[in-house]
Amino acid sequence: MAHAQADGQWYPPEWPERIRALAGGSLTPVVPKRAATVMLLKDTGDGPAVHMLRRRTSMAFAGGAYAYPGGGVDPRDDDGHVRWAGPTRAWWADRLGVDEAGAQAIVCAAVRETYEEAGVLLAGPTPGSVVGDTTGEDWEADRSALVAREMSFAEFLERRGLVLRSDLLGAWTRWITPEFESRRYDTWFFVARLPEGQRTRNASTEADRTVWIAPRGAAAGYDRGELLMMPPTIATLRQLTAYATAEEALDAAPARDLTPVLATARLEEGRIVLSWPGHDEFTKHIPTGGTRA
């Protein structure tokens, strides 16, 4: 069971032991897997709301924590046949700091995972249009096939006569799971607006509930210890509170710094000091005995 503190920061109990092993040279860091997650926004009368899902408490990783739709890159997300609209793959490669195949895979994963987990599809029949209602048995059959990896996203778009709308995404931030974690991700966070005519639903097998929530309200819930979240989630929520509309947040995305945030751990006076550069609120002092500070 993950530890909780006064606020809602998720904290795996095996961290102290693994941090000591890394510091002592007996732990070799796992290579992080590339992933993408999307902060889906919609305007309300009181500013933008963001779509969040709560991971099932039975999940081994971050069970009970609130997160955004997202997941790992599928090996076929860099398929050369993906129907594409918006900025070029070269533009995205420059923005994301990877090669063109990697850029396509990350953007593709963001769009695919949003569809798989929230039923929202950032694609359209033409470069200037977006599909409307994506509910119905035929759409659900395709979504299930994507989830089961029976069909690649390129095949799905081809079959539907759709193009991926990369221009509907804004790259927001990038976080890499700490080196001492057993399951590591190099995750790009994106912002997007809920397309006209579409609606979210809980399509994820990993989530037991979904909410549309104002970033400020979600952050307040975290601060009260009512909503459990991992550091990147609450950090991005706090960043979103600065914007009065979804459009404002999207407009701010191109200027955002995508230098990866990677937690570091050091031993200091018999304690492990865990810190995330640029995010002082997450700094932890953990007794080397492994109990909580």
PDB file of C-alpha atoms in Angstrom:
ATOM      1  CA  MET A   1       0.000   0.000   0.000  1.00  0.00           C
ATOM      2  CA  ALA A   2       1.345   3.433  -0.902  1.00  0.00           C
ATOM      3  CA  HIS A   3       2.059   5.873   1.899  1.00  0.00           C
ATOM      4  CA  ALA A   4       0.157   9.129   2.100  1.00  0.00           C
ATOM      5  CA  GLN A   5       1.177  12.280   3.896  1.00  0.00           C
ATOM      6  CA  ALA A   6      -0.716  15.404   4.977  1.00  0.00           C
ATOM      7  CA  ASP A   7      -1.335  16.204   1.327  1.00  0.00           C
ATOM      8  CA  GLY A   8      -2.179  13.641  -1.339  1.00  0.00           C
ATOM      9  CA  GLN A   9       1.267  12.825  -2.722  1.00  0.00           C
ATOM     10  CA  TRP A  10       1.532   9.186  -3.708  1.00  0.00           C
ATOM     11  CA  TYR A  11       4.547   7.479  -2.164  1.00  0.00           C
ATOM     12  CA  PRO A  12       5.576   3.860  -2.866  1.00  0.00           C
ATOM     13  CA  PRO A  13       6.763   2.084   0.308  1.00  0.00           C
ATOM     14  CA  GLU A  14       9.722   0.411  -1.435  1.00  0.00           C
ATOM     15  CA  TRP A  15      11.377   3.727  -2.361  1.00  0.00           C
ATOM     16  CA  PRO A  16      13.778   4.031   0.626  1.00  0.00           C
ATOM     17  CA  GLU A  17      15.198   0.553   0.092  1.00  0.00           C
ATOM     18  CA  ARG A  18      15.598   1.083  -3.653  1.00  0.00           C
ATOM     19  CA  ILE A  19      17.177   4.521  -3.166  1.00  0.00           C
ATOM     20  CA  ARG A  20      19.735   3.009  -0.770  1.00  0.00           C
ATOM     21  CA  ALA A  21      20.478   0.258  -3.300  1.00  0.00           C
ATOM     22  CA  LEU A  22      20.959   2.816  -6.099  1.00  0.00           C
ATOM     23  CA  ALA A  23      23.263   4.924  -3.914  1.00  0.00           C
ATOM     24  CA  GLY A  24      25.217   1.805  -2.953  1.00  0.00           C
ATOM     25  CA  GLY A  25      25.685   0.703  -6.551  1.00  0.00           C
ATOM     26  CA  SER A  26      23.664  -2.510  -6.302  1.00  0.00           C
ATOM     27  CA  LEU A  27      20.709  -1.261  -8.357  1.00  0.00           C
ATOM     28  CA  THR A  28      20.939  -0.748 -12.104  1.00  0.00           C
ATOM     29  CA  PRO A  29      18.339   1.773 -13.325  1.00  0.00           C
ATOM     30  CA  VAL A  30      15.696   0.444 -15.701  1.00  0.00           C
ATOM     31  CA  VAL A  31      15.586   2.188 -19.093  1.00  0.00           C
ATOM     32  CA  PRO A  32      12.426   4.349 -19.098  1.00  0.00           C
ATOM     33  CA  LYS A  33       9.706   3.575 -21.606  1.00  0.00           C
ATOM     34  CA  ARG A  34       8.374   6.497 -23.647  1.00  0.00           C
ATOM     35  CA  ALA A  35       4.835   7.541 -22.794  1.00  0.00           C
ATOM     36  CA  ALA A  36       2.333  10.322 -23.399  1.00  0.00           C
ATOM     37  CA  THR A  37      -0.493  11.740 -21.341  1.00  0.00           C
ATOM     38  CA  VAL A  38      -3.114  14.348 -22.216  1.00  0.00           C
ATOM     39  CA  MET A  39      -4.694  17.034 -20.070  1.00  0.00           C
ATOM     40  CA  LEU A  40      -8.051  17.313 -21.802  1.00  0.00           C
ATOM     41  CA  LEU A  41      -9.683  20.692 -21.117  1.00  0.00           C
ATOM     42  CA  LYS A  42     -13.157  22.120 -21.582  1.00  0.00           C
ATOM     43  CA  ASP A  43     -14.456  25.565 -20.722  1.00  0.00           C
ATOM     44  CA  THR A  44     -17.067  26.028 -18.010  1.00  0.00           C
ATOM     45  CA  GLY A  45     -18.717  29.172 -16.691  1.00  0.00           C
ATOM     46  CA  ASP A  46     -15.986  29.287 -14.066  1.00  0.00           C
ATOM     47  CA  GLY A  47     -12.835  28.676 -16.094  1.00  0.00           C
ATOM     48  CA  PRO A  48     -11.506  25.475 -17.651  1.00  0.00           C
ATOM     49  CA  ALA A  49     -12.056  21.997 -16.234  1.00  0.00           C
ATOM     50  CA  VAL A  50      -9.657  19.112 -16.797  1.00  0.00           C
ATOM     51  CA  HIS A  51     -10.602  15.472 -17.319  1.00  0.00           C
ATOM     52  CA  MET A  52      -9.105  13.140 -14.713  1.00  0.00           C
ATOM     53  CA  LEU A  53      -9.471   9.469 -13.958  1.00  0.00           C
ATOM     54  CA  ARG A  54      -8.874   7.628 -10.699  1.00  0.00           C
ATOM     55  CA  ARG A  55      -6.726   4.559 -11.010  1.00  0.00           C
ATOM     56  CA  ARG A  56      -8.296   1.461  -9.464  1.00  0.00           C
ATOM     57  CA  THR A  57      -7.094   0.907  -5.905  1.00  0.00           C
ATOM     58  CA  SER A  58      -6.156  -2.643  -6.929  1.00  0.00           C
ATOM     59  CA  MET A  59      -3.564  -1.315  -9.407  1.00  0.00           C
ATOM     60  CA  ALA A  60       0.024  -2.154  -8.431  1.00  0.00           C
ATOM     61  CA  PHE A  61       1.253   1.223  -9.644  1.00  0.00           C
ATOM     62  CA  ALA A  62      -0.327   4.342  -8.117  1.00  0.00           C
ATOM     63  CA  GLY A  63      -3.581   2.625  -7.151  1.00  0.00           C
ATOM     64  CA  GLY A  64      -6.230   5.161  -6.081  1.00  0.00           C
ATOM     65  CA  ALA A  65      -4.265   8.072  -7.561  1.00  0.00           C
ATOM     66  CA  TYR A  66      -5.861  10.623  -9.880  1.00  0.00           C
ATOM     67  CA  ALA A  67      -4.212  10.986 -13.286  1.00  0.00           C
ATOM     68  CA  TYR A  68      -4.908  11.995 -16.889  1.00  0.00           C
ATOM     69  CA  PRO A  69      -5.576   9.640 -19.809  1.00  0.00           C
ATOM     70  CA  GLY A  70      -2.301   8.307 -21.165  1.00  0.00           C
ATOM     71  CA  GLY A  71       0.046   5.385 -21.470  1.00  0.00           C
ATOM     72  CA  GLY A  72       3.107   3.916 -23.077  1.00  0.00           C
ATOM     73  CA  VAL A  73       4.093   4.234 -26.712  1.00  0.00           C
ATOM     74  CA  ASP A  74       3.001   1.210 -28.756  1.00  0.00           C
ATOM     75  CA  PRO A  75       5.775  -0.218 -30.983  1.00  0.00           C
ATOM     76  CA  ARG A  76       3.536   0.499 -33.996  1.00  0.00           C
ATOM     77  CA  ASP A  77       2.927   4.157 -33.113  1.00  0.00           C
ATOM     78  CA  ASP A  78       5.918   5.085 -35.278  1.00  0.00           C
ATOM     79  CA  ASP A  79       4.344   3.292 -38.277  1.00  0.00           C
ATOM     80  CA  GLY A  80       5.271   5.279 -41.384  1.00  0.00           C
ATOM     81  CA  HIS A  81       1.712   5.125 -42.720  1.00  0.00           C
ATOM     82  CA  VAL A  82      -0.060   7.154 -40.028  1.00  0.00           C
ATOM     83  CA  ARG A  83      -2.381   9.679 -41.714  1.00  0.00           C
ATOM     84  CA  TRP A  84      -1.226  13.034 -40.334  1.00  0.00           C
ATOM     85  CA  ALA A  85      -2.331  16.680 -40.178  1.00  0.00           C
ATOM     86  CA  GLY A  86      -0.912  19.708 -38.400  1.00  0.00           C
ATOM     87  CA  PRO A  87       2.749  20.519 -37.756  1.00  0.00           C
ATOM     88  CA  THR A  88       5.172  18.165 -39.520  1.00  0.00           C
ATOM     89  CA  ARG A  89       6.946  15.288 -37.848  1.00  0.00           C
ATOM     90  CA  ALA A  90      10.156  17.335 -38.174  1.00  0.00           C
ATOM     91  CA  TRP A  91       8.533  20.214 -36.253  1.00  0.00           C
ATOM     92  CA  TRP A  92       7.394  17.825 -33.534  1.00  0.00           C
ATOM     93  CA  ALA A  93      10.842  16.177 -33.394  1.00  0.00           C
ATOM     94  CA  ASP A  94      12.364  19.592 -32.699  1.00  0.00           C
ATOM     95  CA  ARG A  95       9.699  20.444 -30.106  1.00  0.00           C
ATOM     96  CA  LEU A  96       9.874  17.115 -28.248  1.00  0.00           C
ATOM     97  CA  GLY A  97      13.641  16.689 -28.475  1.00  0.00           C
ATOM     98  CA  VAL A  98      13.583  13.322 -30.269  1.00  0.00           C
ATOM     99  CA  ASP A  99      13.944  12.020 -33.840  1.00  0.00           C
ATOM    100  CA  GLU A 100      11.031  12.125 -36.308  1.00  0.00           C
ATOM    101  CA  ALA A 101       9.953   8.508 -35.782  1.00  0.00           C
ATOM    102  CA  GLY A 102      10.004   9.073 -32.022  1.00  0.00           C
ATOM    103  CA  ALA A 103       8.035  12.298 -32.356  1.00  0.00           C
ATOM    104  CA  GLN A 104       5.330  10.585 -34.392  1.00  0.00           C
ATOM    105  CA  ALA A 105       5.167   7.732 -31.887  1.00  0.00           C
ATOM    106  CA  ILE A 106       4.768  10.089 -28.907  1.00  0.00           C
ATOM    107  CA  VAL A 107       2.091  12.249 -30.592  1.00  0.00           C
ATOM    108  CA  CYS A 108       0.357   9.119 -31.864  1.00  0.00           C
ATOM    109  CA  ALA A 109       0.397   7.603 -28.349  1.00  0.00           C
ATOM    110  CA  ALA A 110      -1.146  10.802 -26.931  1.00  0.00           C
ATOM    111  CA  VAL A 111      -4.041  10.692 -29.409  1.00  0.00           C
ATOM    112  CA  ARG A 112      -4.492   6.914 -29.261  1.00  0.00           C
ATOM    113  CA  GLU A 113      -4.454   6.694 -25.451  1.00  0.00           C
ATOM    114  CA  THR A 114      -6.940   9.576 -25.139  1.00  0.00           C
ATOM    115  CA  TYR A 115      -9.291   7.640 -27.404  1.00  0.00           C
ATOM    116  CA  GLU A 116      -8.668   4.316 -25.650  1.00  0.00           C
ATOM    117  CA  GLU A 117      -9.144   5.661 -22.115  1.00  0.00           C
ATOM    118  CA  ALA A 118     -11.571   8.573 -22.519  1.00  0.00           C
ATOM    119  CA  GLY A 119     -13.358   7.861 -25.814  1.00  0.00           C
ATOM    120  CA  VAL A 120     -12.198  11.228 -27.218  1.00  0.00           C
ATOM    121  CA  LEU A 121     -10.603  11.225 -30.669  1.00  0.00           C
ATOM    122  CA  LEU A 122      -8.372  14.072 -31.912  1.00  0.00           C
ATOM    123  CA  ALA A 123      -8.773  13.153 -35.572  1.00  0.00           C
ATOM    124  CA  GLY A 124     -10.993  14.123 -38.485  1.00  0.00           C
ATOM    125  CA  PRO A 125     -11.886  13.300 -42.094  1.00  0.00           C
ATOM    126  CA  THR A 126      -9.896  16.353 -43.290  1.00  0.00           C
ATOM    127  CA  PRO A 127      -7.008  18.387 -41.815  1.00  0.00           C
ATOM    128  CA  GLY A 128      -9.507  21.075 -40.797  1.00  0.00           C
ATOM    129  CA  SER A 129     -12.246  18.935 -39.240  1.00  0.00           C
ATOM    130  CA  VAL A 130     -12.758  16.701 -36.202  1.00  0.00           C
ATOM    131  CA  VAL A 131     -15.062  13.725 -35.817  1.00  0.00           C
ATOM    132  CA  GLY A 132     -18.190  14.332 -33.759  1.00  0.00           C
ATOM    133  CA  ASP A 133     -19.873  11.697 -31.599  1.00  0.00           C
ATOM    134  CA  THR A 134     -17.612   8.646 -31.209  1.00  0.00           C
ATOM    135  CA  THR A 135     -20.068   6.528 -29.243  1.00  0.00           C
ATOM    136  CA  GLY A 136     -21.857   3.561 -30.812  1.00  0.00           C
ATOM    137  CA  GLU A 137     -21.147  -0.136 -31.266  1.00  0.00           C
ATOM    138  CA  ASP A 138     -18.927   0.217 -34.339  1.00  0.00           C
ATOM    139  CA  TRP A 139     -16.704   2.812 -32.668  1.00  0.00           C
ATOM    140  CA  GLU A 140     -16.557   0.700 -29.528  1.00  0.00           C
ATOM    141  CA  ALA A 141     -15.476  -2.359 -31.542  1.00  0.00           C
ATOM    142  CA  ASP A 142     -12.607  -0.354 -33.015  1.00  0.00           C
ATOM    143  CA  ARG A 143     -11.630   1.091 -29.644  1.00  0.00           C
ATOM    144  CA  SER A 144     -11.584  -2.384 -28.091  1.00  0.00           C
ATOM    145  CA  ALA A 145      -9.396  -3.654 -30.940  1.00  0.00           C
ATOM    146  CA  LEU A 146      -6.947  -0.808 -30.304  1.00  0.00           C
ATOM    147  CA  VAL A 147      -6.846  -1.539 -26.572  1.00  0.00           C
ATOM    148  CA  ALA A 148      -6.215  -5.234 -27.279  1.00  0.00           C
ATOM    149  CA  ARG A 149      -3.476  -4.241 -29.773  1.00  0.00           C
ATOM    150  CA  GLU A 150      -5.310  -6.217 -32.453  1.00  0.00           C
ATOM    151  CA  MET A 151      -5.188  -3.127 -34.657  1.00  0.00           C
ATOM    152  CA  SER A 152      -2.567  -0.373 -34.885  1.00  0.00           C
ATOM    153  CA  PHE A 153      -3.586   3.269 -34.744  1.00  0.00           C
ATOM    154  CA  ALA A 154      -2.399   3.693 -38.354  1.00  0.00           C
ATOM    155  CA  GLU A 155      -4.751   0.880 -39.414  1.00  0.00           C
ATOM    156  CA  PHE A 156      -7.607   2.418 -37.433  1.00  0.00           C
ATOM    157  CA  LEU A 157      -7.183   5.835 -39.091  1.00  0.00           C
ATOM    158  CA  GLU A 158      -6.873   4.247 -42.529  1.00  0.00           C
ATOM    159  CA  ARG A 159     -10.018   2.162 -42.048  1.00  0.00           C
ATOM    160  CA  ARG A 160     -11.985   5.182 -40.859  1.00  0.00           C
ATOM    161  CA  GLY A 161     -10.603   7.565 -43.477  1.00  0.00           C
ATOM    162  CA  LEU A 162      -9.311   9.901 -40.765  1.00  0.00           C
ATOM    163  CA  VAL A 163      -6.197  12.005 -40.223  1.00  0.00           C
ATOM    164  CA  LEU A 164      -4.526  12.505 -36.849  1.00  0.00           C
ATOM    165  CA  ARG A 165      -4.865  16.196 -35.866  1.00  0.00           C
ATOM    166  CA  SER A 166      -1.489  16.913 -34.289  1.00  0.00           C
ATOM    167  CA  ASP A 167      -2.345  20.633 -34.304  1.00  0.00           C
ATOM    168  CA  LEU A 168      -4.953  20.015 -31.600  1.00  0.00           C
ATOM    169  CA  LEU A 169      -2.207  19.113 -29.115  1.00  0.00           C
ATOM    170  CA  GLY A 170       0.154  21.410 -27.229  1.00  0.00           C
ATOM    171  CA  ALA A 171       3.286  19.923 -25.638  1.00  0.00           C
ATOM    172  CA  TRP A 172       3.314  21.045 -22.000  1.00  0.00           C
ATOM    173  CA  THR A 173       6.018  19.350 -19.913  1.00  0.00           C
ATOM    174  CA  ARG A 174       8.155  16.222 -19.673  1.00  0.00           C
ATOM    175  CA  TRP A 175       8.808  14.098 -16.590  1.00  0.00           C
ATOM    176  CA  ILE A 176      11.030  11.043 -16.251  1.00  0.00           C
ATOM    177  CA  THR A 177      10.376   8.481 -13.511  1.00  0.00           C
ATOM    178  CA  PRO A 178      13.209   8.475 -10.923  1.00  0.00           C
ATOM    179  CA  GLU A 179      16.112   6.093 -11.550  1.00  0.00           C
ATOM    180  CA  PHE A 180      15.333   4.034  -8.446  1.00  0.00           C
ATOM    181  CA  GLU A 181      11.826   3.099  -9.621  1.00  0.00           C
ATOM    182  CA  SER A 182      11.243  -0.445 -10.906  1.00  0.00           C
ATOM    183  CA  ARG A 183       8.784   0.792 -13.547  1.00  0.00           C
ATOM    184  CA  ARG A 184      10.030   3.870 -15.393  1.00  0.00           C
ATOM    185  CA  TYR A 185       8.460   6.184 -17.962  1.00  0.00           C
ATOM    186  CA  ASP A 186       9.741   9.126 -19.965  1.00  0.00           C
ATOM    187  CA  THR A 187       6.437  10.964 -20.256  1.00  0.00           C
ATOM    188  CA  TRP A 188       5.460  13.933 -22.399  1.00  0.00           C
ATOM    189  CA  PHE A 189       2.392  15.812 -21.097  1.00  0.00           C
ATOM    190  CA  PHE A 190       0.127  17.519 -23.630  1.00  0.00           C
ATOM    191  CA  VAL A 191      -2.858  19.850 -23.410  1.00  0.00           C
ATOM    192  CA  ALA A 192      -5.862  19.562 -25.732  1.00  0.00           C
ATOM    193  CA  ARG A 193      -9.414  20.882 -25.827  1.00  0.00           C
ATOM    194  CA  LEU A 194     -12.421  18.565 -25.882  1.00  0.00           C
ATOM    195  CA  PRO A 195     -13.644  18.633 -29.519  1.00  0.00           C
ATOM    196  CA  GLU A 196     -17.119  19.954 -30.287  1.00  0.00           C
ATOM    197  CA  GLY A 197     -19.720  17.169 -30.238  1.00  0.00           C
ATOM    198  CA  GLN A 198     -17.555  14.663 -28.370  1.00  0.00           C
ATOM    199  CA  ARG A 199     -17.899  13.633 -24.759  1.00  0.00           C
ATOM    200  CA  THR A 200     -15.665  11.755 -22.357  1.00  0.00           C
ATOM    201  CA  ARG A 201     -16.547   8.495 -20.728  1.00  0.00           C
ATOM    202  CA  ASN A 202     -14.722   6.056 -18.499  1.00  0.00           C
ATOM    203  CA  ALA A 203     -13.455   3.661 -21.140  1.00  0.00           C
ATOM    204  CA  SER A 204     -10.372   2.619 -19.165  1.00  0.00           C
ATOM    205  CA  THR A 205     -10.096  -0.757 -17.467  1.00  0.00           C
ATOM    206  CA  GLU A 206      -7.540   0.865 -15.149  1.00  0.00           C
ATOM    207  CA  ALA A 207      -9.894   3.529 -13.760  1.00  0.00           C
ATOM    208  CA  ASP A 208     -12.840   3.215 -11.393  1.00  0.00           C
ATOM    209  CA  ARG A 209     -14.128   6.759 -11.887  1.00  0.00           C
ATOM    210  CA  THR A 210     -13.613   9.865 -13.996  1.00  0.00           C
ATOM    211  CA  VAL A 211     -14.267  13.529 -13.255  1.00  0.00           C
ATOM    212  CA  TRP A 212     -14.230  16.929 -14.917  1.00  0.00           C
ATOM    213  CA  ILE A 213     -12.681  19.155 -12.289  1.00  0.00           C
ATOM    214  CA  ALA A 214     -11.316  22.705 -12.091  1.00  0.00           C
ATOM    215  CA  PRO A 215      -7.514  22.558 -11.675  1.00  0.00           C
ATOM    216  CA  ARG A 216      -7.756  24.830  -8.639  1.00  0.00           C
ATOM    217  CA  GLY A 217     -10.360  22.567  -7.033  1.00  0.00           C
ATOM    218  CA  ALA A 218      -8.320  19.441  -7.743  1.00  0.00           C
ATOM    219  CA  ALA A 219      -5.203  21.063  -6.274  1.00  0.00           C
ATOM    220  CA  ALA A 220      -7.160  22.058  -3.157  1.00  0.00           C
ATOM    221  CA  GLY A 221      -8.367  18.462  -2.793  1.00  0.00           C
ATOM    222  CA  TYR A 222      -4.764  17.281  -3.005  1.00  0.00           C
ATOM    223  CA  ASP A 223      -3.650  19.841  -0.411  1.00  0.00           C
ATOM    224  CA  ARG A 224      -6.344  18.576   1.972  1.00  0.00           C
ATOM    225  CA  GLY A 225      -5.149  14.997   1.456  1.00  0.00           C
ATOM    226  CA  GLU A 226      -8.451  14.006  -0.207  1.00  0.00           C
ATOM    227  CA  LEU A 227      -7.132  13.388  -3.720  1.00  0.00           C
ATOM    228  CA  LEU A 228      -4.079  11.193  -4.174  1.00  0.00           C
ATOM    229  CA  MET A 229      -1.707  12.181  -7.009  1.00  0.00           C
ATOM    230  CA  MET A 230       1.825  11.653  -8.226  1.00  0.00           C
ATOM    231  CA  PRO A 231       4.117  14.717  -8.393  1.00  0.00           C
ATOM    232  CA  PRO A 232       3.760  15.392 -12.169  1.00  0.00           C
ATOM    233  CA  THR A 233      -0.040  15.396 -11.884  1.00  0.00           C
ATOM    234  CA  ILE A 234      -0.319  17.938  -9.090  1.00  0.00           C
ATOM    235  CA  ALA A 235       2.525  20.013 -10.585  1.00  0.00           C
ATOM    236  CA  THR A 236       0.690  20.336 -13.915  1.00  0.00           C
ATOM    237  CA  LEU A 237      -2.626  21.074 -12.185  1.00  0.00           C
ATOM    238  CA  ARG A 238      -1.015  23.971 -10.344  1.00  0.00           C
ATOM    239  CA  GLN A 239       0.383  25.240 -13.672  1.00  0.00           C
ATOM    240  CA  LEU A 240      -3.081  25.093 -15.297  1.00  0.00           C
ATOM    241  CA  THR A 241      -4.647  27.319 -12.616  1.00  0.00           C
ATOM    242  CA  ALA A 242      -3.069  30.343 -14.335  1.00  0.00           C
ATOM    243  CA  TYR A 243      -5.378  30.128 -17.364  1.00  0.00           C
ATOM    244  CA  ALA A 244      -8.936  31.434 -17.665  1.00  0.00           C
ATOM    245  CA  THR A 245      -9.836  29.359 -20.754  1.00  0.00           C
ATOM    246  CA  ALA A 246      -8.745  26.193 -22.523  1.00  0.00           C
ATOM    247  CA  GLU A 247      -7.614  28.344 -25.450  1.00  0.00           C
ATOM    248  CA  GLU A 248      -5.302  30.338 -23.174  1.00  0.00           C
ATOM    249  CA  ALA A 249      -3.634  27.159 -21.964  1.00  0.00           C
ATOM    250  CA  LEU A 250      -3.183  25.894 -25.547  1.00  0.00           C
ATOM    251  CA  ASP A 251      -1.743  29.246 -26.602  1.00  0.00           C
ATOM    252  CA  ALA A 252       0.787  29.042 -23.753  1.00  0.00           C
ATOM    253  CA  ALA A 253       1.992  25.545 -24.677  1.00  0.00           C
ATOM    254  CA  PRO A 254       4.518  26.377 -27.448  1.00  0.00           C
ATOM    255  CA  ALA A 255       6.616  28.497 -25.078  1.00  0.00           C
ATOM    256  CA  ARG A 256       6.730  25.852 -22.331  1.00  0.00           C
ATOM    257  CA  ASP A 257      10.110  24.398 -21.374  1.00  0.00           C
ATOM    258  CA  LEU A 258      10.315  20.663 -22.117  1.00  0.00           C
ATOM    259  CA  THR A 259      13.576  20.045 -20.236  1.00  0.00           C
ATOM    260  CA  PRO A 260      12.848  16.727 -18.439  1.00  0.00           C
ATOM    261  CA  VAL A 261      12.077  16.804 -14.728  1.00  0.00           C
ATOM    262  CA  LEU A 262      13.936  13.913 -13.063  1.00  0.00           C
ATOM    263  CA  ALA A 263      13.936  13.321  -9.308  1.00  0.00           C
ATOM    264  CA  THR A 264      17.293  12.949  -7.598  1.00  0.00           C
ATOM    265  CA  ALA A 265      18.085  11.196  -4.316  1.00  0.00           C
ATOM    266  CA  ARG A 266      21.079  11.806  -2.067  1.00  0.00           C
ATOM    267  CA  LEU A 267      22.167  10.632   1.374  1.00  0.00           C
ATOM    268  CA  GLU A 268      22.510  13.420   3.925  1.00  0.00           C
ATOM    269  CA  GLU A 269      23.014  13.086   7.700  1.00  0.00           C
ATOM    270  CA  GLY A 270      21.505   9.630   7.918  1.00  0.00           C
ATOM    271  CA  ARG A 271      18.524  10.521   5.755  1.00  0.00           C
ATOM    272  CA  ILE A 272      17.655  10.174   2.126  1.00  0.00           C
ATOM    273  CA  VAL A 273      16.804  13.535   0.564  1.00  0.00           C
ATOM    274  CA  LEU A 274      14.556  13.130  -2.452  1.00  0.00           C
ATOM    275  CA  SER A 275      14.015  16.178  -4.660  1.00  0.00           C
ATOM    276  CA  TRP A 276      12.490  17.142  -7.997  1.00  0.00           C
ATOM    277  CA  PRO A 277      14.397  20.026  -9.644  1.00  0.00           C
ATOM    278  CA  GLY A 278      12.211  23.126  -9.863  1.00  0.00           C
ATOM    279  CA  HIS A 279       9.497  21.582  -7.668  1.00  0.00           C
ATOM    280  CA  ASP A 280      10.468  22.170  -4.045  1.00  0.00           C
ATOM    281  CA  GLU A 281       7.088  21.116  -2.675  1.00  0.00           C
ATOM    282  CA  PHE A 282       7.892  17.466  -3.386  1.00  0.00           C
ATOM    283  CA  THR A 283      11.210  17.366  -1.492  1.00  0.00           C
ATOM    284  CA  LYS A 284      11.232  14.498   1.021  1.00  0.00           C
ATOM    285  CA  HIS A 285      13.509  13.581   3.899  1.00  0.00           C
ATOM    286  CA  ILE A 286      13.316   9.843   4.458  1.00  0.00           C
ATOM    287  CA  PRO A 287      15.053   8.181   7.439  1.00  0.00           C
ATOM    288  CA  THR A 288      17.411   5.476   6.160  1.00  0.00           C
ATOM    289  CA  GLY A 289      15.544   2.997   8.328  1.00  0.00           C
ATOM    290  CA  GLY A 290      12.791   3.263   5.753  1.00  0.00           C
ATOM    291  CA  THR A 291      10.071   4.791   7.919  1.00  0.00           C
ATOM    292  CA  ARG A 292       8.351   7.989   6.942  1.00  0.00           C
ATOM    293  CA  ALA A 293       9.690  11.459   7.813  1.00  0.00           C
TER     294      ALA A 293
END
